[in-house]
Amino acid sequence: MEETSREAVATAVQRVAGMLQRSDQLDKVEQYRRREARKKASVEARLKAAIQSQLDGVRTGLTQLHSALLDVKDIQSSLADVSKDWRQSINTIENLKDVKDAVVQHSQLASAVENLKNIFSVPEIVADTQQLIEQAELLQAHRKLMELECSRDDLMYEQYRMDSKNTKLFPTRLRPQVQGLSDELAKQLWMVLQRAMVTVRRDPTMLVSVVRIIEREEKIDRRMVDRKKQTGFIPPGRPKQWKDKMFKVLEGTVSTRIESTQAVTREADKMWLVRLLEITRKYVQDDLIVVKNLMVHVCGRFSEEMMGHPELSSECDVHQLEPLLPQAVVDELLSKYVKTFTSNITGWLRKALETDKKDWQKETEPEADQDGYYQTTLPAIVFQMFEQNLQVAAQIDSDFREQVLKLCLKQMNSFLVRYREEAVTYKDEHLRDRQLPQCYVQYMIAIINNCQTFRESINSLKRKYSQLSEPTESDAAIERTLSEVAKEGCQFLLDEVFLDLEHHLNELLTKKWLSGSHAVDTICVTVEDYFNDFNKIKKPFNQEMTSEALRRVVVEYIKAVMQKRITFRNADERKEGAERMIKEADQFKFLFRKLAAGEDTDQLCGAIAAIAEVFKLTDPTLLFLEVSTLVSKYPDIREEHIQALLAVRGDASREMRQMIIGTLSENKVSFSGPTQPIFRDITVPTITMTTMTTMTSMATAKLLK
């Protein structure tokens, strides 16, 4: 230590000797002394700032540990209450078992009463169906069978939905009777198909009836399978899969037809194979001719080459024929089609938007998709128009398809511009009378979600109908407009929230607030209530909106500080106000963490807590350190902000304010960690600017511009 002191003294002597080498330099001794004193004060200030930063970290850690301990105790208490309530609810549930059984029985009785007519007419319908099957009136018989199956399925679904083991109310005779009729009808169908080659010559309508019945059953199968995915219930015997059975029967008929031609064996005739192949060829050709001419719907199921028979081959090679129309005529027709399509699509889009605007005025909420997000039918209608016209264009050639797609995208861009204008008008009309429309918030959410649907549908059309990989000007314009519509829609909804919060925000940092106002409690409840609806907004808009809501809440809170609505009169008021600010910052942090505002929650809410620390400080001599800590965390803070904070604190003299501002200007504060602009958008009333002196303005302009 002594050696270090000696070295310091030697260095100082050397520096003084260097500064005082000439006699005229003696006049500047006092100036040199003041400069060295300022440097010493600067070093001491930096040391104090570093120590204060470390103390802040320790204080924050202790606060968080204390908060965690309180949370653990609250959770333990809550778990004990839940355990107690759960034990008490067991007996209650047991006592309600009889009531539950009675409700289930009542529901089953109601279902049975609704189907009494069908139940009592079952024997008559069964007899009629059986008679129709015997008379080969297959279509009518199948219609009767579908009525019986429908009644059976409805009753069984009601029983399944009630999840009851009580089957006394279920017509037990209906199920085997219906299944028996279905099996009997199926036998008739397979019998007709087995004799298809004969039936199609003698009575082709019979074969057509069989195919229609099978097509009906296929549709019912698909419907029942889809219902099973939704409800888990599927009627007995479903899916019947009669179509697959039909082809198996036909294949069996063909196999039997070929096998029956083997009349002789090798032992009886050495040429048996030649005879067998010739007979098979003749029979197959004859049968395929019948299939082609009379059974067109099954023809594609068999041999594509048709074994070279003239009557089975195609009539001609269409690729060798000349075009039916000259190219000039084709170009003229395509040009006329494009003009007509352009005119029509403009009118269709305008009409679709007008229809959607009428829906915005409804008193009922918009429909939701399978994920629960609000939407309107506008995107589906628009892209159904585009899809239909692109399907037509694709039948011409790929170039014309690309042309029509570009035209669709161009029209889409113009349409979205009108869509944005109508959304703005919708907002303006609502602001004139905020009670109307009744579902303004819900339909504005649907407008935002439609932007995502539009984007997905456009990408789907491009993947399906375009071979171009590079984005076009229309793509960029559409993406830009969609982003603007969605962003403005989110802004409109946040404006709606903050209109309701305006009165409560005006209470912040006032005498009423200091005496115990519940403004922040009301703000948090209101925001959470609105965001229950905002959960119906699709990603990423909902997350961006939550982050923006947090930022606006914090900015409005800090604005209340900067407006100097209150000036603390003593240390007790400063402590009380600071502790209230820290508590309210924690309220905002808790709320927006629950709303998933992202990583910005701590940084934004921390600005309120950091300002509170400036107010809470009891030793004015350390005020510079606290202010420098605030500046290091939020470098966008300006001189007028610091002046306003010191004015609200109430005990900072003009000399102290000038010293703090001047020292900050001379000693540039280093920024700690990533920062987010908060004070940039916060203005201080001009009255605070008149209190600043010319000296402090010039001193701080370089640092806090």
XYZ file of C-alpha atoms in Angstrom:
705
model
C 0.000 0.000 0.000
C 2.864 2.383 0.942
C 4.629 1.570 -2.330
C 1.465 2.372 -4.276
C 1.122 5.695 -2.441
C 4.743 6.560 -3.235
C 4.227 5.762 -6.900
C 1.063 7.912 -6.958
C 2.917 10.827 -5.311
C 5.791 10.477 -7.770
C 3.413 10.448 -10.715
C 1.567 13.473 -9.361
C 4.850 15.361 -8.840
C 5.872 14.517 -12.396
C 2.512 15.758 -13.791
C 2.670 18.981 -11.746
C 6.222 19.542 -12.869
C 5.143 19.084 -16.466
C 2.306 21.609 -16.081
C 4.458 24.239 -14.290
C 7.610 24.288 -16.374
C 7.211 28.014 -17.244
C 6.520 30.952 -14.946
C 3.481 32.078 -16.930
C 1.827 28.745 -16.123
C 1.597 29.667 -12.439
C -1.407 31.862 -13.238
C -3.329 28.730 -14.286
C -2.733 26.772 -11.077
C -6.300 27.356 -9.849
C -7.693 26.282 -13.245
C -5.607 23.073 -13.133
C -6.773 22.401 -9.603
C -10.489 22.729 -10.573
C -10.000 20.436 -13.582
C -8.384 17.765 -11.445
C -11.160 18.137 -8.867
C -13.798 17.565 -11.556
C -11.986 14.450 -12.744
C -11.838 13.166 -9.174
C -15.591 13.825 -8.715
C -16.294 12.027 -11.990
C -14.350 8.942 -10.863
C -16.105 8.945 -7.519
C -19.524 9.241 -9.273
C -18.762 6.252 -11.470
C -17.693 4.239 -8.440
C -20.924 5.171 -6.663
C -22.951 4.214 -9.766
C -21.285 0.803 -9.885
C -21.905 0.232 -6.177
C -25.537 1.355 -6.528
C -26.028 -1.029 -9.477
C -24.791 -3.915 -7.348
C -27.075 -2.846 -4.504
C -30.019 -2.747 -6.948
C -29.323 -6.324 -7.951
C -29.218 -7.490 -4.350
C -32.413 -5.563 -3.517
C -34.220 -7.018 -6.529
C -33.118 -10.553 -5.633
C -34.353 -10.193 -2.051
C -37.674 -8.785 -3.255
C -38.183 -11.681 -5.647
C -37.322 -14.248 -2.975
C -39.804 -12.646 -0.596
C -42.488 -12.622 -3.319
C -41.795 -16.285 -4.108
C -42.155 -17.208 -0.434
C -45.535 -15.453 -0.246
C -46.666 -17.206 -3.444
C -45.711 -20.611 -2.021
C -47.698 -19.921 1.129
C -50.731 -18.831 -0.909
C -50.515 -21.983 -3.032
C -50.293 -24.173 0.058
C -53.382 -22.497 1.489
C -55.270 -22.842 -1.806
C -54.376 -26.531 -2.096
C -55.670 -27.128 1.416
C -58.965 -25.411 0.530
C -59.279 -27.432 -2.673
C -58.623 -30.692 -0.826
C -61.275 -29.807 1.746
C -63.860 -28.899 -0.925
C -63.095 -32.087 -2.857
C -63.677 -34.290 0.179
C -66.964 -32.530 0.872
C -68.132 -32.859 -2.755
C -67.838 -36.677 -2.815
C -70.936 -37.166 -0.677
C -72.856 -34.576 -2.697
C -72.108 -36.393 -5.957
C -73.272 -39.694 -4.458
C -76.527 -38.085 -3.302
C -77.222 -36.821 -6.846
C -76.871 -40.277 -8.454
C -80.617 -40.933 -8.282
C -81.346 -37.559 -9.870
C -78.878 -38.275 -12.685
C -80.501 -41.653 -13.385
C -83.928 -40.013 -13.453
C -82.729 -37.372 -15.927
C -81.249 -40.029 -18.215
C -84.462 -42.069 -18.091
C -86.532 -38.971 -18.829
C -84.357 -38.152 -21.863
C -84.716 -41.678 -23.193
C -88.480 -41.567 -22.714
C -88.627 -38.275 -24.628
C -86.677 -39.813 -27.522
C -88.937 -42.849 -27.513
C -92.092 -40.683 -27.600
C -90.752 -38.772 -30.604
C -90.203 -42.031 -32.480
C -93.425 -43.807 -31.416
C -94.945 -43.377 -34.847
C -91.992 -45.095 -36.516
C -91.828 -47.793 -33.841
C -95.515 -48.753 -34.184
C -95.322 -48.803 -37.974
C -92.258 -51.077 -38.035
C -94.160 -54.375 -38.715
C -96.092 -52.786 -41.578
C -92.976 -51.252 -43.165
C -91.038 -54.510 -42.759
C -93.809 -56.477 -44.475
C -94.054 -53.966 -47.335
C -90.269 -53.983 -47.791
C -90.151 -57.770 -47.837
C -92.894 -57.855 -50.468
C -91.124 -55.283 -52.640
C -87.894 -57.320 -52.489
C -89.780 -60.436 -53.576
C -91.376 -58.486 -56.446
C -87.912 -57.232 -57.526
C -88.913 -53.601 -56.894
C -85.440 -52.943 -55.558
C -85.397 -49.124 -55.556
C -88.654 -48.861 -53.619
C -87.567 -51.599 -51.245
C -84.314 -49.780 -50.591
C -86.188 -46.548 -49.870
C -88.286 -48.334 -47.226
C -85.136 -49.914 -45.800
C -83.465 -46.509 -45.468
C -86.473 -45.214 -43.491
C -86.229 -48.144 -41.081
C -82.461 -47.740 -40.702
C -82.855 -44.027 -40.086
C -85.339 -44.632 -37.241
C -83.138 -47.358 -35.771
C -80.002 -45.233 -35.981
C -81.677 -42.208 -34.360
C -82.906 -44.274 -31.416
C -79.555 -45.975 -30.947
C -77.722 -42.658 -31.169
C -79.941 -41.187 -28.445
C -79.161 -44.180 -26.247
C -75.449 -43.866 -27.002
C -75.478 -40.117 -26.356
C -77.091 -40.595 -22.926
C -74.375 -43.133 -22.057
C -76.852 -45.341 -20.247
C -76.948 -49.113 -19.741
C -80.745 -49.086 -19.547
C -82.004 -50.670 -22.809
C -85.596 -51.336 -21.733
C -86.901 -48.429 -23.796
C -85.061 -49.530 -26.917
C -87.156 -51.542 -29.482
C -85.123 -54.750 -29.395
C -87.065 -56.301 -32.306
C -86.244 -53.437 -34.665
C -82.537 -54.147 -34.969
C -82.647 -57.802 -36.180
C -85.586 -57.073 -38.488
C -83.783 -54.186 -40.182
C -80.561 -56.156 -40.470
C -82.445 -59.103 -41.948
C -84.052 -56.898 -44.614
C -80.639 -55.399 -45.444
C -79.130 -58.864 -45.885
C -82.066 -59.986 -48.009
C -81.777 -56.943 -50.268
C -78.032 -57.498 -50.572
C -78.630 -61.072 -51.717
C -80.906 -59.796 -54.475
C -78.298 -57.264 -55.552
C -75.514 -59.836 -55.749
C -77.802 -62.183 -57.626
C -78.516 -59.505 -60.237
C -74.793 -58.722 -60.530
C -73.896 -62.399 -60.929
C -76.260 -62.511 -63.919
C -75.218 -59.047 -65.104
C -74.297 -60.164 -68.646
C -77.735 -61.667 -69.101
C -79.647 -58.972 -67.200
C -78.128 -56.115 -69.163
C -79.464 -57.574 -72.417
C -82.914 -58.441 -71.089
C -83.642 -55.690 -68.499
C -80.887 -53.041 -68.220
C -83.002 -50.918 -65.850
C -82.606 -53.614 -63.212
C -78.819 -53.307 -63.353
C -79.073 -49.507 -63.227
C -81.248 -49.781 -60.097
C -78.631 -51.994 -58.454
C -75.876 -49.458 -59.176
C -77.993 -46.589 -57.817
C -78.719 -48.489 -54.619
C -75.009 -49.166 -54.139
C -74.190 -45.495 -54.749
C -76.768 -44.498 -52.117
C -75.239 -46.877 -49.611
C -71.766 -45.513 -50.332
C -72.971 -41.978 -49.522
C -74.596 -43.186 -46.301
C -71.371 -45.033 -45.387
C -69.319 -41.873 -45.820
C -71.791 -39.846 -43.779
C -71.798 -42.376 -40.942
C -67.993 -42.568 -40.884
C -67.776 -38.768 -40.687
C -70.298 -38.743 -37.829
C -68.247 -41.349 -35.992
C -65.229 -39.045 -36.127
C -67.314 -36.321 -34.471
C -69.435 -38.296 -31.978
C -67.794 -41.722 -31.732
C -71.093 -43.457 -32.673
C -71.657 -45.591 -35.767
C -74.773 -47.702 -36.432
C -74.458 -51.516 -36.511
C -73.463 -52.906 -39.864
C -71.800 -49.702 -41.031
C -69.921 -49.199 -43.207
C -71.583 -51.776 -45.470
C -68.985 -51.312 -48.249
C -71.346 -52.623 -50.901
C -69.303 -51.017 -53.665
C -66.278 -53.194 -52.870
C -68.579 -56.209 -52.627
C -70.051 -55.360 -56.051
C -66.634 -55.467 -57.720
C -65.783 -58.724 -55.963
C -69.007 -60.265 -57.286
C -68.235 -59.020 -60.798
C -64.714 -60.397 -60.590
C -66.110 -63.699 -59.387
C -68.552 -63.718 -62.296
C -65.687 -63.202 -64.763
C -63.626 -65.970 -63.154
C -66.570 -68.361 -63.242
C -67.246 -67.471 -66.879
C -63.642 -68.321 -67.850
C -63.405 -71.474 -65.731
C -66.682 -72.844 -67.128
C -65.236 -72.894 -70.653
C -62.841 -75.726 -69.774
C -64.844 -78.589 -71.296
C -62.047 -81.101 -72.061
C -58.796 -82.185 -70.421
C -55.331 -83.096 -71.683
C -56.139 -86.816 -71.564
C -59.172 -86.420 -73.863
C -57.635 -84.019 -76.380
C -53.989 -83.057 -76.919
C -55.110 -79.689 -78.377
C -57.164 -78.860 -75.297
C -55.157 -75.736 -74.458
C -55.576 -74.269 -77.959
C -59.307 -74.943 -77.862
C -59.567 -73.477 -74.353
C -57.728 -70.283 -75.304
C -59.826 -69.808 -78.441
C -63.082 -70.304 -76.553
C -61.870 -67.941 -73.805
C -60.900 -65.296 -76.399
C -64.304 -65.469 -78.060
C -66.249 -65.317 -74.810
C -64.152 -62.477 -73.426
C -64.524 -60.438 -76.627
C -68.271 -60.970 -76.732
C -68.613 -60.046 -73.086
C -66.437 -56.933 -73.407
C -68.484 -55.719 -76.371
C -71.575 -56.020 -74.222
C -69.782 -54.223 -71.388
C -68.667 -51.371 -73.608
C -72.038 -50.827 -75.260
C -74.410 -51.579 -72.403
C -72.359 -51.285 -69.207
C -70.364 -48.086 -69.771
C -70.002 -47.395 -66.048
C -68.086 -50.658 -65.542
C -66.056 -50.566 -68.747
C -63.147 -48.658 -67.248
C -62.682 -51.452 -64.723
C -61.394 -53.955 -67.358
C -58.692 -54.260 -70.029
C -57.534 -50.932 -71.548
C -56.341 -52.465 -74.830
C -59.658 -54.324 -75.397
C -57.744 -57.208 -77.033
C -57.538 -55.528 -80.413
C -61.158 -56.036 -81.504
C -62.361 -53.287 -83.920
C -65.522 -52.691 -81.934
C -63.504 -52.329 -78.732
C -60.818 -49.966 -80.036
C -61.140 -46.176 -79.999
C -62.676 -44.582 -83.061
C -59.667 -42.425 -84.007
C -56.516 -40.691 -82.763
C -57.611 -37.199 -81.851
C -53.998 -35.963 -81.863
C -53.865 -36.477 -85.645
C -56.875 -34.233 -86.281
C -56.575 -30.556 -87.234
C -57.815 -27.901 -84.787
C -61.537 -27.241 -85.004
C -60.989 -23.455 -84.777
C -58.220 -21.278 -86.240
C -55.768 -19.821 -83.725
C -56.956 -16.262 -84.450
C -60.505 -17.207 -83.500
C -59.245 -18.931 -80.349
C -57.240 -15.828 -79.347
C -60.266 -13.595 -79.926
C -62.484 -15.842 -77.810
C -59.930 -15.941 -75.012
C -59.574 -12.152 -75.077
C -63.349 -11.757 -74.874
C -63.424 -14.251 -72.011
C -60.797 -12.270 -70.093
C -62.723 -8.995 -70.534
C -65.983 -10.608 -69.446
C -64.298 -12.299 -66.513
C -62.703 -9.011 -65.403
C -66.053 -7.242 -65.495
C -67.855 -10.083 -63.737
C -65.267 -10.626 -61.019
C -65.309 -6.915 -60.135
C -69.072 -7.026 -59.708
C -68.950 -10.314 -57.788
C -66.328 -9.008 -55.374
C -68.254 -5.781 -54.799
C -71.436 -7.731 -54.114
C -69.626 -10.141 -51.780
C -68.187 -7.228 -49.787
C -71.598 -5.554 -49.527
C -73.079 -8.792 -48.213
C -70.274 -9.116 -45.674
C -70.791 -5.507 -44.534
C -74.443 -6.278 -43.788
C -73.295 -9.131 -41.556
C -71.136 -6.667 -39.579
C -74.329 -4.978 -38.351
C -75.887 -8.165 -36.953
C -76.746 -8.517 -33.279
C -75.344 -12.050 -33.177
C -71.672 -13.015 -33.038
C -69.962 -14.212 -36.233
C -69.440 -17.904 -36.769
C -66.214 -19.567 -35.640
C -63.982 -22.085 -37.395
C -63.055 -25.490 -35.999
C -60.415 -23.881 -33.752
C -62.843 -21.329 -32.296
C -61.556 -18.261 -34.194
C -64.172 -15.774 -35.416
C -64.583 -15.505 -39.191
C -67.043 -14.508 -41.906
C -67.896 -16.276 -45.141
C -66.214 -13.619 -47.300
C -62.868 -15.431 -47.912
C -64.626 -18.683 -48.837
C -66.959 -16.891 -51.283
C -64.135 -14.929 -52.910
C -61.842 -17.885 -53.427
C -64.646 -20.115 -54.627
C -65.101 -17.576 -57.459
C -61.388 -17.651 -58.233
C -61.219 -21.457 -58.010
C -64.079 -21.984 -60.455
C -62.607 -19.639 -63.060
C -59.107 -21.079 -62.674
C -60.478 -24.585 -63.212
C -61.976 -23.405 -66.500
C -58.725 -21.659 -67.486
C -56.687 -24.762 -66.672
C -58.628 -26.693 -69.322
C -57.265 -24.345 -72.023
C -53.522 -24.408 -71.367
C -50.952 -23.502 -68.746
C -50.201 -20.037 -70.175
C -53.844 -19.005 -70.096
C -54.131 -20.390 -66.561
C -51.212 -18.202 -65.447
C -52.838 -15.205 -67.142
C -56.125 -15.728 -65.320
C -54.298 -16.265 -62.007
C -52.435 -12.966 -62.397
C -55.735 -11.271 -63.166
C -57.295 -12.798 -60.046
C -54.416 -11.568 -57.886
C -54.657 -8.085 -59.386
C -58.388 -7.963 -58.675
C -57.686 -9.304 -55.194
C -55.334 -6.430 -54.455
C -57.949 -3.852 -55.511
C -60.566 -5.675 -53.478
C -58.393 -5.658 -50.339
C -57.881 -1.903 -50.652
C -61.685 -1.477 -50.605
C -61.876 -3.966 -47.737
C -59.466 -1.829 -45.724
C -61.477 1.331 -46.447
C -64.716 -0.336 -45.342
C -63.074 -1.526 -42.116
C -62.008 2.059 -41.339
C -65.525 3.324 -42.099
C -66.939 0.601 -39.852
C -64.740 1.851 -37.010
C -65.642 5.513 -37.590
C -69.381 4.756 -37.561
C -68.969 2.837 -34.324
C -67.161 5.732 -32.641
C -70.143 8.004 -33.351
C -72.283 5.681 -31.210
C -70.252 3.110 -29.300
C -73.366 1.101 -28.466
C -73.748 0.192 -32.148
C -73.201 -2.221 -33.749
C -73.760 -4.538 -30.828
C -71.078 -7.042 -31.921
C -68.506 -4.508 -33.181
C -65.587 -6.111 -31.322
C -66.424 -9.636 -32.514
C -66.777 -8.629 -36.186
C -63.582 -6.547 -36.072
C -61.863 -9.709 -34.810
C -63.380 -11.615 -37.751
C -62.032 -8.943 -40.151
C -58.541 -9.433 -38.699
C -58.792 -13.225 -38.937
C -60.024 -12.982 -42.525
C -56.648 -11.452 -43.423
C -54.900 -14.651 -42.370
C -57.472 -16.739 -44.273
C -56.976 -14.584 -47.387
C -53.207 -15.077 -47.129
C -53.505 -18.856 -46.802
C -56.023 -19.099 -49.658
C -53.827 -17.025 -51.986
C -50.841 -19.265 -51.273
C -53.014 -22.319 -51.907
C -54.135 -20.979 -55.303
C -50.555 -20.179 -56.292
C -49.322 -23.655 -55.345
C -52.143 -25.273 -57.282
C -52.310 -23.154 -60.420
C -48.929 -21.454 -60.834
C -45.513 -22.764 -61.748
C -43.762 -19.443 -61.053
C -41.545 -19.410 -57.971
C -40.606 -15.713 -57.936
C -43.032 -13.313 -56.174
C -44.753 -10.698 -58.333
C -45.692 -7.069 -57.677
C -49.245 -8.152 -56.900
C -47.944 -10.578 -54.272
C -46.050 -7.831 -52.459
C -48.985 -5.405 -52.683
C -51.446 -8.015 -51.380
C -49.172 -8.954 -48.485
C -48.669 -5.292 -47.595
C -52.408 -4.525 -47.679
C -53.300 -7.615 -45.631
C -50.742 -6.660 -42.989
C -52.109 -3.107 -42.868
C -55.720 -4.253 -42.520
C -54.825 -6.665 -39.707
C -52.585 -4.139 -37.933
C -55.182 -1.375 -38.150
C -57.908 -3.754 -36.962
C -55.834 -4.607 -33.887
C -55.240 -0.887 -33.328
C -58.995 -0.196 -33.554
C -59.686 -2.847 -30.924
C -57.016 -1.438 -28.604
C -58.493 2.036 -29.089
C -61.826 0.579 -27.984
C -60.175 -0.767 -24.826
C -58.438 2.482 -23.958
C -61.594 4.525 -24.496
C -63.084 2.528 -21.628
C -59.879 2.992 -19.600
C -59.543 6.742 -20.167
C -61.284 7.810 -16.953
C -59.265 5.387 -14.828
C -55.968 6.345 -16.485
C -56.685 9.979 -15.616
C -56.832 9.015 -11.922
C -53.236 7.763 -11.875
C -50.638 9.783 -9.926
C -53.273 12.118 -8.446
C -54.174 12.884 -4.848
C -57.121 10.482 -5.185
C -54.734 7.776 -6.390
C -52.371 8.390 -3.473
C -55.234 8.149 -0.990
C -56.260 4.680 -2.191
C -57.833 4.693 -5.681
C -58.730 1.356 -7.327
C -57.960 2.639 -10.831
C -55.308 0.004 -11.640
C -57.529 -2.812 -10.365
C -60.278 -1.632 -12.715
C -57.794 -1.274 -15.596
C -56.566 -4.857 -15.148
C -60.093 -6.292 -14.929
C -61.202 -4.368 -18.025
C -58.179 -5.440 -20.086
C -58.588 -9.076 -19.090
C -62.298 -8.971 -19.968
C -61.557 -7.594 -23.435
C -58.824 -10.155 -24.008
C -61.291 -12.980 -23.380
C -62.747 -11.928 -26.733
C -59.324 -11.191 -28.217
C -58.429 -14.869 -27.690
C -60.555 -15.449 -30.804
C -57.873 -13.638 -32.882
C -55.536 -15.869 -34.880
C -51.765 -15.947 -34.464
C -49.571 -14.011 -34.825
C -51.976 -11.079 -34.504
C -53.152 -11.987 -30.990
C -49.632 -12.091 -29.555
C -48.633 -8.837 -31.247
C -51.806 -7.232 -29.923
C -51.078 -8.371 -26.357
C -47.566 -6.895 -26.510
C -48.926 -3.619 -27.886
C -51.584 -3.459 -25.149
C -48.894 -3.838 -22.484
C -46.749 -1.150 -24.081
C -49.668 1.289 -24.234
C -50.640 0.654 -20.602
C -47.078 1.319 -19.417
C -46.729 4.415 -21.627
C -50.004 5.853 -20.318
C -48.874 5.196 -16.756
C -45.547 6.962 -17.307
C -47.354 9.844 -19.053
C -49.349 10.311 -15.862
C -46.035 10.704 -13.995
C -44.637 13.177 -16.524
C -47.757 15.374 -16.381
C -46.928 16.184 -12.718
C -50.466 15.653 -11.502
C -49.052 15.343 -7.991
C -45.979 16.599 -6.127
C -44.906 14.631 -3.075
C -44.758 16.843 0.005
C -42.542 14.729 2.246
C -40.606 11.470 2.536
C -43.656 9.542 3.776
C -45.690 10.474 0.712
C -42.774 9.594 -1.573
C -42.419 6.191 0.069
C -46.154 5.514 -0.043
C -46.408 6.566 -3.708
C -43.323 4.578 -4.725
C -44.531 1.410 -3.025
C -47.905 1.812 -4.720
C -46.214 2.189 -8.116
C -44.122 -0.959 -7.542
C -47.231 -2.898 -6.520
C -49.134 -1.723 -9.590
C -46.193 -2.588 -11.844
C -46.353 -6.127 -10.428
C -50.115 -6.184 -11.158
C -49.479 -5.307 -14.797
C -46.677 -7.853 -14.976
C -48.889 -10.622 -13.557
C -51.791 -9.759 -15.870
C -49.803 -9.643 -19.093
C -47.780 -12.739 -18.269
C -51.136 -14.516 -17.999
C -52.109 -13.008 -21.346
C -48.791 -14.233 -22.842
C -47.366 -10.828 -23.743
C -43.943 -12.325 -24.345
C -40.460 -11.406 -23.124
C -41.131 -7.638 -22.970
C -43.208 -7.846 -19.767
C -40.321 -7.407 -17.309
C -38.594 -4.688 -19.326
C -41.730 -2.569 -19.807
C -43.193 -2.970 -16.316
C -39.711 -2.490 -14.904
C -39.778 1.117 -16.142
C -42.522 1.934 -13.631
C -40.597 0.242 -10.835
C -37.389 2.070 -11.825
C -39.167 5.450 -11.624
C -40.585 4.436 -8.255
C -37.048 3.825 -6.977
C -36.175 7.440 -7.846
C -39.130 8.595 -5.714
C -38.445 6.108 -2.919
C -34.840 7.159 -2.293
C -34.532 8.817 1.139
C -30.997 10.238 0.837
C -30.982 13.114 -1.721
C -27.201 12.917 -2.012
C -27.591 9.530 -3.750
C -30.215 10.836 -6.163
C -27.690 11.125 -8.984
C -26.835 7.426 -8.677
C -30.520 6.428 -8.851
C -31.147 8.638 -11.886
C -28.043 7.318 -13.656
C -29.282 3.769 -13.017
C -32.604 4.680 -14.628
C -30.820 6.194 -17.642
C -28.621 3.112 -18.035
C -31.704 0.868 -18.232
C -33.742 3.161 -20.505
C -31.362 5.163 -22.717
C -34.208 6.832 -24.664
C -35.090 8.930 -21.597
C -34.585 12.658 -22.222
C -33.689 15.677 -20.133
C -37.278 16.859 -19.801
C -38.253 13.448 -18.422
C -35.608 13.688 -15.676
C -36.681 17.253 -14.876
C -40.309 16.086 -14.539
C -39.359 13.165 -12.270
C -37.347 15.431 -9.984
C -40.211 17.938 -9.900
C -42.702 15.226 -8.855
C -40.285 14.057 -6.164
C -40.648 17.509 -4.594
C -37.383 17.860 -2.651
C -34.840 18.393 -5.432
C -33.622 22.019 -5.534
C -32.702 23.818 -8.728
C -29.010 23.461 -7.907
C -29.389 19.723 -7.367
C -31.258 19.304 -10.641
C -28.584 21.282 -12.479
C -25.839 19.197 -10.867
C -27.502 15.908 -11.815
C -28.153 16.975 -15.414
C -24.670 18.464 -15.759
C -22.942 15.398 -14.357
C -24.921 13.104 -16.645
C -23.827 15.180 -19.626
C -20.174 14.990 -18.662
C -20.193 11.304 -17.795
C -21.851 9.209 -20.423
C -23.830 6.414 -18.764
C -23.231 2.922 -20.150
C -26.346 0.964 -21.146
C -27.017 -2.264 -19.283
C -28.413 -5.109 -21.397
C -30.986 -5.010 -24.217
C -33.318 -2.016 -24.166
C -36.718 -1.216 -25.628
C -37.795 2.379 -26.401
C -40.431 3.498 -23.878
C -39.852 7.196 -23.216
C -39.452 7.977 -26.935
C -43.219 8.368 -27.417
C -43.819 10.221 -24.133
C -43.929 14.001 -24.268
C -43.677 16.288 -21.246
C -46.049 19.297 -21.028
C -44.349 22.480 -22.205
C -44.739 24.105 -18.790
C -41.897 21.962 -17.515
C -39.634 23.160 -20.302
C -39.771 26.796 -19.149
C -38.122 25.906 -15.887
C -34.918 24.704 -17.540
C -31.979 27.099 -17.739
C -29.915 27.736 -20.835
C -26.891 26.192 -19.151
C -28.532 22.796 -18.480
C -30.057 22.707 -21.978
C -26.659 23.116 -23.625
C -25.028 20.652 -21.233
C -27.465 17.808 -21.808
C -28.191 18.224 -25.527
C -25.212 16.053 -26.449
C -26.203 13.217 -24.108
C -30.008 12.956 -24.113
C -30.974 14.278 -27.514
